[in-house]
Short mmCIF file of N, CA and C in Angstrom, two decimals:
data_model
loop_
_atom_site.label_atom_id
_atom_site.label_comp_id
_atom_site.label_asym_id
_atom_site.label_seq_id
_atom_site.Cartn_x
_atom_site.Cartn_y
_atom_site.Cartn_z
N MET A 1 56.23 -203.42 10.61
CA MET A 1 56.99 -203.37 9.38
C MET A 1 57.10 -201.90 8.94
N SER A 2 58.31 -201.44 8.72
CA SER A 2 58.47 -200.05 8.30
C SER A 2 58.45 -199.96 6.78
N LEU A 3 57.93 -198.85 6.31
CA LEU A 3 57.87 -198.64 4.87
C LEU A 3 59.24 -198.27 4.32
N GLN A 4 59.50 -198.66 3.11
CA GLN A 4 60.71 -198.26 2.42
C GLN A 4 60.61 -196.79 2.05
N ARG A 5 61.73 -196.13 1.89
CA ARG A 5 61.79 -194.71 1.57
C ARG A 5 60.93 -194.38 0.34
N GLU A 6 61.05 -195.16 -0.73
CA GLU A 6 60.30 -194.90 -1.95
C GLU A 6 58.80 -195.01 -1.71
N ASP A 7 58.39 -195.98 -0.86
CA ASP A 7 56.98 -196.14 -0.54
C ASP A 7 56.45 -194.93 0.22
N VAL A 8 57.25 -194.43 1.16
CA VAL A 8 56.85 -193.25 1.93
C VAL A 8 56.68 -192.06 1.01
N LEU A 9 57.64 -191.84 0.12
CA LEU A 9 57.57 -190.69 -0.78
C LEU A 9 56.38 -190.81 -1.74
N ALA A 10 56.11 -192.01 -2.23
CA ALA A 10 54.96 -192.22 -3.12
C ALA A 10 53.65 -191.98 -2.35
N HIS A 11 53.58 -192.43 -1.12
CA HIS A 11 52.40 -192.23 -0.28
C HIS A 11 52.18 -190.74 -0.02
N LEU A 12 53.25 -190.02 0.28
CA LEU A 12 53.16 -188.57 0.49
C LEU A 12 52.66 -187.87 -0.77
N ALA A 13 53.17 -188.29 -1.92
CA ALA A 13 52.75 -187.67 -3.19
C ALA A 13 51.26 -187.91 -3.43
N ARG A 14 50.79 -189.12 -3.20
CA ARG A 14 49.36 -189.41 -3.39
C ARG A 14 48.51 -188.54 -2.48
N ASP A 15 48.93 -188.38 -1.24
CA ASP A 15 48.17 -187.57 -0.30
C ASP A 15 48.21 -186.09 -0.71
N LEU A 16 49.37 -185.62 -1.14
CA LEU A 16 49.49 -184.24 -1.61
C LEU A 16 48.58 -184.00 -2.82
N HIS A 17 48.55 -184.96 -3.74
CA HIS A 17 47.71 -184.84 -4.93
C HIS A 17 46.22 -184.78 -4.57
N GLU A 18 45.83 -185.51 -3.52
CA GLU A 18 44.44 -185.45 -3.06
C GLU A 18 44.12 -184.09 -2.47
N ARG A 19 45.04 -183.57 -1.67
CA ARG A 19 44.79 -182.31 -0.95
C ARG A 19 44.96 -181.08 -1.83
N ILE A 20 45.87 -181.15 -2.79
CA ILE A 20 46.12 -180.04 -3.71
C ILE A 20 46.12 -180.63 -5.12
N PRO A 21 44.94 -180.76 -5.75
CA PRO A 21 44.82 -181.46 -7.04
C PRO A 21 45.73 -180.93 -8.14
N MET A 22 46.05 -179.66 -8.13
CA MET A 22 46.93 -179.12 -9.17
C MET A 22 48.28 -179.85 -9.18
N THR A 23 48.73 -180.32 -8.02
CA THR A 23 50.02 -181.02 -7.96
C THR A 23 49.97 -182.33 -8.73
N LYS A 24 48.81 -182.97 -8.76
CA LYS A 24 48.66 -184.20 -9.54
C LYS A 24 48.71 -183.87 -11.03
N PHE A 25 47.97 -182.84 -11.44
CA PHE A 25 47.96 -182.44 -12.84
C PHE A 25 49.38 -182.11 -13.31
N LEU A 26 50.14 -181.41 -12.47
CA LEU A 26 51.51 -181.02 -12.84
C LEU A 26 52.51 -182.17 -12.72
N GLY A 27 52.09 -183.30 -12.15
CA GLY A 27 52.97 -184.47 -12.04
C GLY A 27 54.06 -184.30 -10.99
N ILE A 28 53.85 -183.43 -10.03
CA ILE A 28 54.86 -183.17 -8.99
C ILE A 28 54.98 -184.39 -8.09
N HIS A 29 56.21 -184.82 -7.87
CA HIS A 29 56.45 -185.94 -6.97
C HIS A 29 57.72 -185.69 -6.16
N PHE A 30 57.84 -186.43 -5.08
CA PHE A 30 58.98 -186.29 -4.16
C PHE A 30 60.16 -187.11 -4.64
N VAL A 31 61.33 -186.50 -4.66
CA VAL A 31 62.58 -187.21 -4.94
C VAL A 31 63.32 -187.43 -3.62
N GLU A 32 63.30 -186.40 -2.79
CA GLU A 32 63.98 -186.43 -1.49
C GLU A 32 63.14 -185.60 -0.53
N PHE A 33 63.07 -186.06 0.73
CA PHE A 33 62.35 -185.30 1.74
C PHE A 33 62.96 -185.60 3.10
N GLU A 34 64.07 -184.98 3.35
CA GLU A 34 64.81 -185.13 4.60
C GLU A 34 64.51 -183.92 5.49
N PRO A 35 64.86 -183.96 6.78
CA PRO A 35 64.56 -182.82 7.65
C PRO A 35 65.12 -181.49 7.15
N GLY A 36 66.25 -181.50 6.49
CA GLY A 36 66.85 -180.25 6.04
C GLY A 36 66.89 -180.09 4.53
N CYS A 37 66.17 -180.93 3.79
CA CYS A 37 66.22 -180.83 2.33
C CYS A 37 65.02 -181.53 1.71
N ILE A 38 64.42 -180.83 0.77
CA ILE A 38 63.35 -181.43 -0.03
C ILE A 38 63.69 -181.21 -1.49
N VAL A 39 63.43 -182.23 -2.30
CA VAL A 39 63.56 -182.12 -3.75
C VAL A 39 62.27 -182.66 -4.34
N LEU A 40 61.61 -181.80 -5.10
CA LEU A 40 60.41 -182.18 -5.84
C LEU A 40 60.76 -182.21 -7.31
N ALA A 41 60.18 -183.14 -8.05
CA ALA A 41 60.42 -183.21 -9.49
C ALA A 41 59.10 -183.04 -10.21
N ALA A 42 59.18 -182.48 -11.42
CA ALA A 42 57.99 -182.29 -12.24
C ALA A 42 58.37 -182.49 -13.70
N PRO A 43 57.52 -183.15 -14.46
CA PRO A 43 57.77 -183.30 -15.89
C PRO A 43 57.43 -182.00 -16.63
N LEU A 44 58.08 -181.79 -17.73
CA LEU A 44 57.84 -180.59 -18.54
C LEU A 44 56.43 -180.59 -19.12
N GLY A 45 55.95 -181.75 -19.57
CA GLY A 45 54.70 -181.84 -20.32
C GLY A 45 53.52 -181.03 -19.80
N PRO A 46 53.10 -181.19 -18.55
CA PRO A 46 51.93 -180.46 -18.07
C PRO A 46 52.14 -178.94 -17.99
N SER A 47 53.38 -178.49 -17.98
CA SER A 47 53.67 -177.06 -17.89
C SER A 47 54.09 -176.46 -19.22
N LEU A 48 54.03 -177.23 -20.27
CA LEU A 48 54.53 -176.79 -21.57
C LEU A 48 53.78 -175.56 -22.09
N ASN A 49 54.54 -174.58 -22.57
CA ASN A 49 53.93 -173.40 -23.17
C ASN A 49 54.11 -173.42 -24.69
N HIS A 50 53.69 -172.37 -25.35
CA HIS A 50 53.73 -172.29 -26.81
C HIS A 50 55.15 -172.23 -27.38
N ARG A 51 56.16 -171.98 -26.56
CA ARG A 51 57.54 -171.93 -27.02
C ARG A 51 58.31 -173.24 -26.76
N GLY A 52 57.61 -174.23 -26.22
CA GLY A 52 58.25 -175.50 -25.93
C GLY A 52 59.05 -175.48 -24.64
N THR A 53 58.79 -174.51 -23.80
CA THR A 53 59.46 -174.42 -22.50
C THR A 53 58.40 -174.44 -21.41
N ALA A 54 58.85 -174.51 -20.17
CA ALA A 54 57.91 -174.57 -19.05
C ALA A 54 57.21 -173.23 -18.86
N PHE A 55 55.91 -173.30 -18.68
CA PHE A 55 55.08 -172.13 -18.39
C PHE A 55 55.36 -171.73 -16.94
N GLY A 56 55.63 -170.48 -16.72
CA GLY A 56 56.02 -169.97 -15.41
C GLY A 56 55.18 -170.44 -14.24
N PRO A 57 53.84 -170.40 -14.31
CA PRO A 57 53.04 -170.81 -13.15
C PRO A 57 53.27 -172.26 -12.72
N GLY A 58 53.56 -173.16 -13.65
CA GLY A 58 53.86 -174.54 -13.26
C GLY A 58 55.16 -174.63 -12.48
N VAL A 59 56.17 -173.92 -12.96
CA VAL A 59 57.46 -173.88 -12.27
C VAL A 59 57.29 -173.22 -10.91
N PHE A 60 56.53 -172.12 -10.89
CA PHE A 60 56.25 -171.40 -9.65
C PHE A 60 55.63 -172.33 -8.60
N THR A 61 54.68 -173.17 -9.03
CA THR A 61 54.01 -174.08 -8.11
C THR A 61 55.00 -175.05 -7.47
N SER A 62 55.85 -175.67 -8.28
CA SER A 62 56.84 -176.60 -7.73
C SER A 62 57.80 -175.88 -6.79
N ALA A 63 58.28 -174.73 -7.24
CA ALA A 63 59.24 -173.96 -6.44
C ALA A 63 58.61 -173.49 -5.14
N GLY A 64 57.34 -173.12 -5.17
CA GLY A 64 56.66 -172.65 -3.97
C GLY A 64 56.34 -173.75 -2.99
N LEU A 65 56.05 -174.93 -3.50
CA LEU A 65 55.76 -176.06 -2.61
C LEU A 65 56.97 -176.51 -1.80
N ALA A 66 58.15 -176.42 -2.37
CA ALA A 66 59.34 -176.96 -1.70
C ALA A 66 59.57 -176.35 -0.31
N PRO A 67 59.69 -175.04 -0.17
CA PRO A 67 59.91 -174.51 1.18
C PRO A 67 58.69 -174.68 2.08
N TRP A 68 57.50 -174.59 1.51
CA TRP A 68 56.30 -174.75 2.32
C TRP A 68 56.22 -176.17 2.90
N LEU A 69 56.46 -177.19 2.07
CA LEU A 69 56.43 -178.57 2.55
C LEU A 69 57.53 -178.84 3.57
N LEU A 70 58.71 -178.28 3.36
CA LEU A 70 59.79 -178.45 4.33
C LEU A 70 59.39 -177.82 5.66
N LEU A 71 58.72 -176.69 5.60
CA LEU A 71 58.24 -176.03 6.80
C LEU A 71 57.13 -176.83 7.48
N VAL A 72 56.23 -177.39 6.69
CA VAL A 72 55.18 -178.26 7.25
C VAL A 72 55.82 -179.44 7.98
N ARG A 73 56.83 -180.03 7.37
CA ARG A 73 57.49 -181.18 8.01
C ARG A 73 58.17 -180.75 9.31
N ALA A 74 58.83 -179.62 9.29
CA ALA A 74 59.52 -179.14 10.50
C ALA A 74 58.52 -178.87 11.62
N ALA A 75 57.40 -178.24 11.30
CA ALA A 75 56.37 -177.97 12.31
C ALA A 75 55.78 -179.28 12.83
N TRP A 76 55.52 -180.20 11.93
CA TRP A 76 54.97 -181.50 12.32
C TRP A 76 55.94 -182.25 13.24
N ALA A 77 57.21 -182.23 12.90
CA ALA A 77 58.21 -182.94 13.69
C ALA A 77 58.30 -182.37 15.11
N GLU A 78 58.06 -181.09 15.25
CA GLU A 78 58.09 -180.43 16.56
C GLU A 78 56.73 -180.48 17.26
N ARG A 79 55.76 -181.13 16.63
CA ARG A 79 54.41 -181.22 17.17
C ARG A 79 53.78 -179.85 17.37
N LEU A 80 53.99 -178.98 16.40
CA LEU A 80 53.45 -177.63 16.45
C LEU A 80 52.17 -177.53 15.63
N ALA A 81 51.14 -177.00 16.23
CA ALA A 81 49.90 -176.71 15.51
C ALA A 81 50.02 -175.27 15.02
N VAL A 82 50.28 -175.11 13.74
CA VAL A 82 50.49 -173.77 13.20
C VAL A 82 49.70 -173.58 11.91
N GLN A 83 49.38 -172.33 11.65
CA GLN A 83 48.91 -171.92 10.33
C GLN A 83 50.14 -171.33 9.65
N ILE A 84 50.35 -171.71 8.41
CA ILE A 84 51.49 -171.19 7.66
C ILE A 84 50.93 -170.30 6.55
N LEU A 85 51.20 -169.02 6.68
CA LEU A 85 50.69 -168.05 5.71
C LEU A 85 51.83 -167.51 4.86
N LEU A 86 51.63 -167.45 3.58
CA LEU A 86 52.60 -166.84 2.68
C LEU A 86 52.28 -165.35 2.62
N ARG A 87 53.16 -164.53 3.21
CA ARG A 87 52.96 -163.08 3.21
C ARG A 87 53.25 -162.50 1.84
N ARG A 88 54.38 -162.91 1.27
CA ARG A 88 54.76 -162.46 -0.06
C ARG A 88 55.87 -163.38 -0.56
N CYS A 89 56.13 -163.27 -1.85
CA CYS A 89 57.20 -164.08 -2.42
C CYS A 89 57.79 -163.36 -3.62
N GLU A 90 58.99 -163.79 -3.98
CA GLU A 90 59.64 -163.34 -5.20
C GLU A 90 59.97 -164.58 -6.02
N PHE A 91 59.79 -164.47 -7.32
CA PHE A 91 60.05 -165.59 -8.21
C PHE A 91 60.71 -165.07 -9.46
N ALA A 92 61.78 -165.72 -9.86
CA ALA A 92 62.49 -165.31 -11.08
C ALA A 92 62.93 -166.55 -11.84
N ILE A 93 62.68 -166.52 -13.15
CA ILE A 93 63.20 -167.56 -14.03
C ILE A 93 64.44 -166.98 -14.70
N HIS A 94 65.57 -167.67 -14.53
CA HIS A 94 66.85 -167.16 -15.00
C HIS A 94 67.22 -167.63 -16.41
N ARG A 95 66.64 -168.77 -16.82
CA ARG A 95 66.92 -169.30 -18.16
C ARG A 95 65.76 -170.21 -18.55
N PRO A 96 65.57 -170.43 -19.84
CA PRO A 96 64.46 -171.27 -20.28
C PRO A 96 64.57 -172.69 -19.70
N ILE A 97 63.42 -173.23 -19.38
CA ILE A 97 63.33 -174.60 -18.85
C ILE A 97 62.66 -175.43 -19.93
N ALA A 98 63.45 -176.24 -20.63
CA ALA A 98 62.94 -176.99 -21.77
C ALA A 98 62.98 -178.50 -21.53
N CYS A 99 62.96 -178.91 -20.27
CA CYS A 99 62.97 -180.34 -19.93
C CYS A 99 62.35 -180.49 -18.54
N ASP A 100 62.28 -181.73 -18.07
CA ASP A 100 61.79 -181.96 -16.71
C ASP A 100 62.67 -181.15 -15.74
N TYR A 101 62.10 -180.80 -14.60
CA TYR A 101 62.84 -179.94 -13.67
C TYR A 101 62.63 -180.40 -12.22
N ARG A 102 63.49 -179.90 -11.34
CA ARG A 102 63.47 -180.24 -9.92
C ARG A 102 63.51 -178.95 -9.09
N ALA A 103 62.66 -178.88 -8.07
CA ALA A 103 62.69 -177.77 -7.12
C ALA A 103 63.33 -178.27 -5.83
N ARG A 104 64.30 -177.51 -5.32
CA ARG A 104 65.04 -177.92 -4.13
C ARG A 104 65.05 -176.80 -3.11
N CYS A 105 64.76 -177.17 -1.86
CA CYS A 105 64.91 -176.25 -0.73
C CYS A 105 65.78 -176.98 0.27
N GLU A 106 66.90 -176.36 0.62
CA GLU A 106 67.87 -177.03 1.47
C GLU A 106 68.00 -176.47 2.88
N ALA A 107 67.30 -175.41 3.18
CA ALA A 107 67.48 -174.85 4.51
C ALA A 107 66.27 -174.04 4.94
N LEU A 108 65.98 -174.13 6.21
CA LEU A 108 64.98 -173.30 6.84
C LEU A 108 65.60 -172.67 8.07
N PRO A 109 65.18 -171.47 8.41
CA PRO A 109 65.60 -170.93 9.70
C PRO A 109 65.02 -171.79 10.82
N ALA A 110 65.62 -171.77 11.98
CA ALA A 110 65.09 -172.52 13.12
C ALA A 110 63.70 -172.01 13.48
N LEU A 111 62.82 -172.92 13.79
CA LEU A 111 61.48 -172.53 14.23
C LEU A 111 61.55 -172.04 15.67
N GLU A 112 60.84 -170.99 15.96
CA GLU A 112 60.75 -170.50 17.34
C GLU A 112 59.59 -171.24 18.00
N ALA A 113 59.87 -172.51 18.36
CA ALA A 113 58.83 -173.41 18.82
C ALA A 113 58.10 -172.90 20.06
N ASP A 114 58.81 -172.34 21.02
CA ASP A 114 58.15 -171.85 22.24
C ASP A 114 57.15 -170.75 21.93
N THR A 115 57.54 -169.82 21.08
CA THR A 115 56.65 -168.73 20.68
C THR A 115 55.40 -169.29 20.01
N LEU A 116 55.58 -170.25 19.12
CA LEU A 116 54.44 -170.83 18.40
C LEU A 116 53.54 -171.64 19.33
N ARG A 117 54.13 -172.36 20.27
CA ARG A 117 53.33 -173.14 21.22
C ARG A 117 52.46 -172.24 22.11
N GLN A 118 52.90 -171.02 22.31
CA GLN A 118 52.14 -170.08 23.13
C GLN A 118 51.15 -169.26 22.31
N GLY A 119 50.99 -169.62 21.05
CA GLY A 119 50.03 -168.94 20.19
C GLY A 119 50.57 -167.69 19.53
N GLY A 120 51.89 -167.50 19.57
CA GLY A 120 52.50 -166.32 18.96
C GLY A 120 52.69 -166.45 17.46
N LYS A 121 53.24 -165.37 16.90
CA LYS A 121 53.52 -165.33 15.46
C LYS A 121 55.03 -165.30 15.25
N VAL A 122 55.43 -165.96 14.19
CA VAL A 122 56.85 -165.99 13.80
C VAL A 122 56.92 -165.72 12.31
N ARG A 123 57.87 -164.90 11.92
CA ARG A 123 58.12 -164.67 10.49
C ARG A 123 59.43 -165.32 10.12
N LEU A 124 59.44 -165.92 8.95
CA LEU A 124 60.68 -166.49 8.45
C LEU A 124 60.68 -166.49 6.94
N THR A 125 61.87 -166.59 6.39
CA THR A 125 62.07 -166.57 4.95
C THR A 125 62.80 -167.84 4.54
N ALA A 126 62.37 -168.42 3.43
CA ALA A 126 63.02 -169.62 2.88
C ALA A 126 63.07 -169.49 1.36
N THR A 127 64.12 -170.07 0.80
CA THR A 127 64.33 -169.99 -0.64
C THR A 127 64.44 -171.39 -1.24
N SER A 128 63.87 -171.54 -2.43
CA SER A 128 64.06 -172.76 -3.20
C SER A 128 64.63 -172.38 -4.56
N GLN A 129 65.25 -173.36 -5.19
CA GLN A 129 65.79 -173.16 -6.53
C GLN A 129 65.30 -174.29 -7.42
N VAL A 130 65.13 -173.96 -8.69
CA VAL A 130 64.70 -174.94 -9.68
C VAL A 130 65.89 -175.25 -10.57
N PHE A 131 66.13 -176.56 -10.76
CA PHE A 131 67.27 -177.01 -11.56
C PHE A 131 66.79 -177.89 -12.71
N ILE A 132 67.52 -177.80 -13.82
CA ILE A 132 67.26 -178.68 -14.96
C ILE A 132 68.48 -179.54 -15.27
N ASP A 133 69.59 -179.18 -14.66
CA ASP A 133 70.83 -179.94 -14.83
C ASP A 133 71.69 -179.66 -13.60
N GLU A 134 72.94 -179.98 -13.67
CA GLU A 134 73.83 -179.76 -12.52
C GLU A 134 74.41 -178.35 -12.50
N GLY A 135 74.00 -177.50 -13.43
CA GLY A 135 74.51 -176.14 -13.51
C GLY A 135 73.78 -175.19 -12.57
N ALA A 136 73.85 -173.94 -12.92
CA ALA A 136 73.22 -172.90 -12.11
C ALA A 136 71.70 -173.08 -12.11
N ALA A 137 71.08 -172.52 -11.09
CA ALA A 137 69.63 -172.61 -10.97
C ALA A 137 68.94 -171.97 -12.18
N ALA A 138 67.87 -172.60 -12.62
CA ALA A 138 67.08 -172.06 -13.73
C ALA A 138 66.01 -171.09 -13.21
N ALA A 139 65.66 -171.20 -11.93
CA ALA A 139 64.69 -170.30 -11.32
C ALA A 139 64.94 -170.26 -9.82
N THR A 140 64.50 -169.16 -9.21
CA THR A 140 64.64 -168.98 -7.76
C THR A 140 63.32 -168.46 -7.21
N TYR A 141 62.94 -169.01 -6.07
CA TYR A 141 61.71 -168.62 -5.39
C TYR A 141 62.06 -168.32 -3.93
N THR A 142 61.68 -167.15 -3.45
CA THR A 142 61.89 -166.79 -2.05
C THR A 142 60.54 -166.50 -1.42
N ALA A 143 60.23 -167.22 -0.34
CA ALA A 143 58.96 -167.09 0.35
C ALA A 143 59.17 -166.41 1.70
N HIS A 144 58.28 -165.51 2.01
CA HIS A 144 58.27 -164.84 3.31
C HIS A 144 56.99 -165.30 4.01
N PHE A 145 57.16 -166.13 5.03
CA PHE A 145 56.04 -166.74 5.73
C PHE A 145 55.77 -166.06 7.06
N THR A 146 54.51 -166.14 7.47
CA THR A 146 54.12 -165.86 8.85
C THR A 146 53.53 -167.14 9.39
N LEU A 147 54.04 -167.59 10.51
CA LEU A 147 53.50 -168.77 11.18
C LEU A 147 52.72 -168.29 12.39
N ILE A 148 51.51 -168.77 12.52
CA ILE A 148 50.66 -168.41 13.66
C ILE A 148 50.47 -169.67 14.49
N GLY A 149 50.95 -169.61 15.70
CA GLY A 149 50.90 -170.77 16.58
C GLY A 149 49.56 -170.92 17.26
N SER A 150 49.38 -172.09 17.82
CA SER A 150 48.18 -172.42 18.58
C SER A 150 48.61 -173.18 19.82
N SER A 151 47.94 -172.92 20.90
CA SER A 151 48.28 -173.64 22.12
C SER A 151 47.66 -175.04 22.14
N GLY A 152 46.79 -175.33 21.16
CA GLY A 152 46.17 -176.65 21.08
C GLY A 152 47.04 -177.63 20.33
N ALA A 153 46.72 -178.91 20.44
CA ALA A 153 47.47 -179.93 19.71
C ALA A 153 46.99 -179.96 18.27
N GLY A 154 47.83 -180.44 17.39
CA GLY A 154 47.43 -180.56 16.00
C GLY A 154 48.60 -180.91 15.12
N GLU A 155 48.32 -181.08 13.87
CA GLU A 155 49.34 -181.48 12.91
C GLU A 155 49.78 -180.33 12.02
N GLY A 156 49.31 -179.14 12.26
CA GLY A 156 49.68 -178.03 11.40
C GLY A 156 48.72 -177.90 10.23
N ASP A 157 49.12 -177.14 9.24
CA ASP A 157 48.26 -176.86 8.12
C ASP A 157 47.91 -178.10 7.29
N LEU A 158 48.83 -179.01 7.18
CA LEU A 158 48.61 -180.15 6.30
C LEU A 158 49.00 -181.42 7.03
N ALA A 159 48.05 -182.26 7.27
CA ALA A 159 48.30 -183.50 8.00
C ALA A 159 48.74 -184.58 7.03
N LEU A 160 49.88 -184.39 6.39
CA LEU A 160 50.41 -185.42 5.51
C LEU A 160 50.73 -186.66 6.32
N PRO A 161 50.70 -187.82 5.71
CA PRO A 161 50.94 -189.07 6.45
C PRO A 161 52.42 -189.31 6.68
N PHE A 162 53.05 -188.43 7.45
CA PHE A 162 54.47 -188.60 7.75
C PHE A 162 54.66 -189.81 8.66
N PRO A 163 55.75 -190.55 8.45
CA PRO A 163 56.05 -191.66 9.35
C PRO A 163 56.35 -191.14 10.76
N GLU A 164 55.91 -191.86 11.75
CA GLU A 164 56.13 -191.45 13.14
C GLU A 164 57.63 -191.26 13.44
N ALA A 165 58.48 -192.00 12.74
CA ALA A 165 59.93 -191.89 12.96
C ALA A 165 60.46 -190.50 12.61
N TRP A 166 59.67 -189.69 11.90
CA TRP A 166 60.12 -188.34 11.53
C TRP A 166 59.90 -187.34 12.64
N ARG A 167 59.26 -187.73 13.73
CA ARG A 167 59.08 -186.83 14.88
C ARG A 167 60.42 -186.59 15.55
N THR A 168 60.59 -185.40 16.11
CA THR A 168 61.84 -185.13 16.85
C THR A 168 61.68 -185.53 18.29
#
């Protein structure tokens, strides 16, 4: 019996909350998690600041998780055992966030799977945006990652309970 999409996303959220407790506190949950797109949602409440808007670090966390999780899924789908290191990032809030928000990452560069399987290093950049409505992004996060491959088998940095059907 295969799980329904909503069940899979709820299961992934529970596992993420166990592995990274701050995500539970912030109420981060999956809205969409396809091979080329992830959307995470978070309520305003846990990130509320003294001005009635989202406190930057809460928004930063959601925005930073989106490309990292998409990268974890891509590595997992390719059966790559990798360490994913954040070398540096840029984060900008473009307008106040005074309601629940969504972090979206829609694209990753292609993984250099052969290099990673041989234990090599790969650098790549991915960007996510935070939205509060259908207008322009309220925040932008750009991550510069280094992936360090391993010749051994494994699930990568985070062994989330992805459905086997997500393998390539």
